[in-house]
Short mmCIF file of C-alpha atoms in Angstrom, two decimals:
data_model
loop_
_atom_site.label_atom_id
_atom_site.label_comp_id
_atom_site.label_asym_id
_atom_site.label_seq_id
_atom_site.Cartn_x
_atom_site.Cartn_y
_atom_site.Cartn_z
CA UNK A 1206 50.04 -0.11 -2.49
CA UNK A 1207 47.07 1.56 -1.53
CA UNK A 1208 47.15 4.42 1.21
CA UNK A 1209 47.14 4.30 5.05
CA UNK A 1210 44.89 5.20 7.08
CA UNK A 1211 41.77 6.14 4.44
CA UNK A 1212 39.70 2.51 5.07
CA UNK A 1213 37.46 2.14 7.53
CA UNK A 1214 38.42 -1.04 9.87
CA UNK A 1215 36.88 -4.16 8.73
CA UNK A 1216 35.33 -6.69 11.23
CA UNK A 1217 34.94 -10.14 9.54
CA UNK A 1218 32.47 -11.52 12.19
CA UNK A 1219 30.06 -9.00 12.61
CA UNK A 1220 26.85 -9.76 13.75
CA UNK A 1221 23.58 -8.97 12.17
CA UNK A 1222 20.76 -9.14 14.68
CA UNK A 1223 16.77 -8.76 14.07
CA UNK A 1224 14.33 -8.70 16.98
CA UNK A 1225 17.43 -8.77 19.66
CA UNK A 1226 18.77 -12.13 18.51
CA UNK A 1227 21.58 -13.01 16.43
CA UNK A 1228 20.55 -14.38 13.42
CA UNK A 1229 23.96 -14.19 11.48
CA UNK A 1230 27.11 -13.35 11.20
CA UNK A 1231 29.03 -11.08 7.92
CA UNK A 1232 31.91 -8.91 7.23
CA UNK A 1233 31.46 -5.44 7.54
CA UNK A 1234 32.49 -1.98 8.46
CA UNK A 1235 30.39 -1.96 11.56
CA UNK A 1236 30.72 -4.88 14.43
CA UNK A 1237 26.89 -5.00 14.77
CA UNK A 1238 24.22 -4.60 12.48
CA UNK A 1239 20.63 -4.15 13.34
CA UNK A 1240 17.83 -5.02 10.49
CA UNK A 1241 13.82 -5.76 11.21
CA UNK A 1242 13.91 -7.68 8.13
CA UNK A 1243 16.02 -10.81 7.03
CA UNK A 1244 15.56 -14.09 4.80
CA UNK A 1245 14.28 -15.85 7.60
CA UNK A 1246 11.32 -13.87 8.38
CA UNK A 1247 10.88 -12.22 4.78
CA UNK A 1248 7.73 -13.86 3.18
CA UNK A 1249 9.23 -14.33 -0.14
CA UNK A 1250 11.67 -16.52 1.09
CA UNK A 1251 9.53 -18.33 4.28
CA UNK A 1252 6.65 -18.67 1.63
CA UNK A 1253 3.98 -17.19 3.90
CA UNK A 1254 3.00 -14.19 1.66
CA UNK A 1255 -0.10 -11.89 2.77
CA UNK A 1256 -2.11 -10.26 0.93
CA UNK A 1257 -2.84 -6.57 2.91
CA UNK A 1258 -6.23 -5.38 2.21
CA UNK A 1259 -6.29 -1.81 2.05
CA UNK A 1260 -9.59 -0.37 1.79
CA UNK A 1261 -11.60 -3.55 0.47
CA UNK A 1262 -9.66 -3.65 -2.67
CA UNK A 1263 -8.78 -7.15 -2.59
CA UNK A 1264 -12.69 -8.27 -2.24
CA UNK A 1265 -13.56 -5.65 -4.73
CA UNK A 1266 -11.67 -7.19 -7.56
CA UNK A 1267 -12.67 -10.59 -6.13
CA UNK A 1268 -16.26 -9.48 -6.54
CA UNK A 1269 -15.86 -7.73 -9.80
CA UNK A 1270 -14.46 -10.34 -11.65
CA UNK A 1271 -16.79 -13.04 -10.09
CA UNK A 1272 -14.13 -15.08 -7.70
CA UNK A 1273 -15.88 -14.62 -4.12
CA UNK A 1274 -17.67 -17.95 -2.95
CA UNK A 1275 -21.56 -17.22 -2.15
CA UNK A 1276 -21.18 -14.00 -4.76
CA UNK A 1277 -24.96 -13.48 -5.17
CA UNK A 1278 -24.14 -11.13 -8.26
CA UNK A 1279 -22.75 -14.14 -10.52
CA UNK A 1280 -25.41 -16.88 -9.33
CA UNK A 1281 -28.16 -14.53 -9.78
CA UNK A 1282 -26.66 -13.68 -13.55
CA UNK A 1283 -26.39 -17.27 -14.22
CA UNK A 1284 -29.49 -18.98 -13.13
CA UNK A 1285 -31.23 -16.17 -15.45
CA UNK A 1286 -29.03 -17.20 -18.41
CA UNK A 1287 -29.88 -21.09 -18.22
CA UNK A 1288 -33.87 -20.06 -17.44
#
């Protein structure tokens, strides 16, 4: 039998709420539980990912390696290969 009063209380139905609105209810030590970020707004599982640019890094490696559209680098290269 374990001891009395060392357990916190347990609330079966507490509600987990992001951006004021309920978005589901768990058990848990606490009757309310506050998050900013939950499956349905997370972008792995909505499937609307982002890519942050910080500091042109994602159109540097797009222009290093050739993969920007109008890239006057490559086209330049290549019409001087076939000439």
């Amino acid at each position: 039998m374990p001891k009395s009063d060392i357990h916190p209380q347990w609330y079966p139905e507490a509600k987990v709420y992001c951006n004021g609105e309920v978005v589901m209810t768990v058990g848990s030590t606490k009757p309310e539980l506050h998050v900013d970020v939950w499956s349905g707004n997370h972008p792995f599982f909505t499937g609307t990912q982002k890519i942050i640019d910080t500091e042109g890094r994602v159109e540097r490696f797009l222009r290093k390696y050739g993969m920007m559209e109008g890239d006057s680098e490559s086209s330049q290269s290549q019409g001087k290969k076939k000439g």
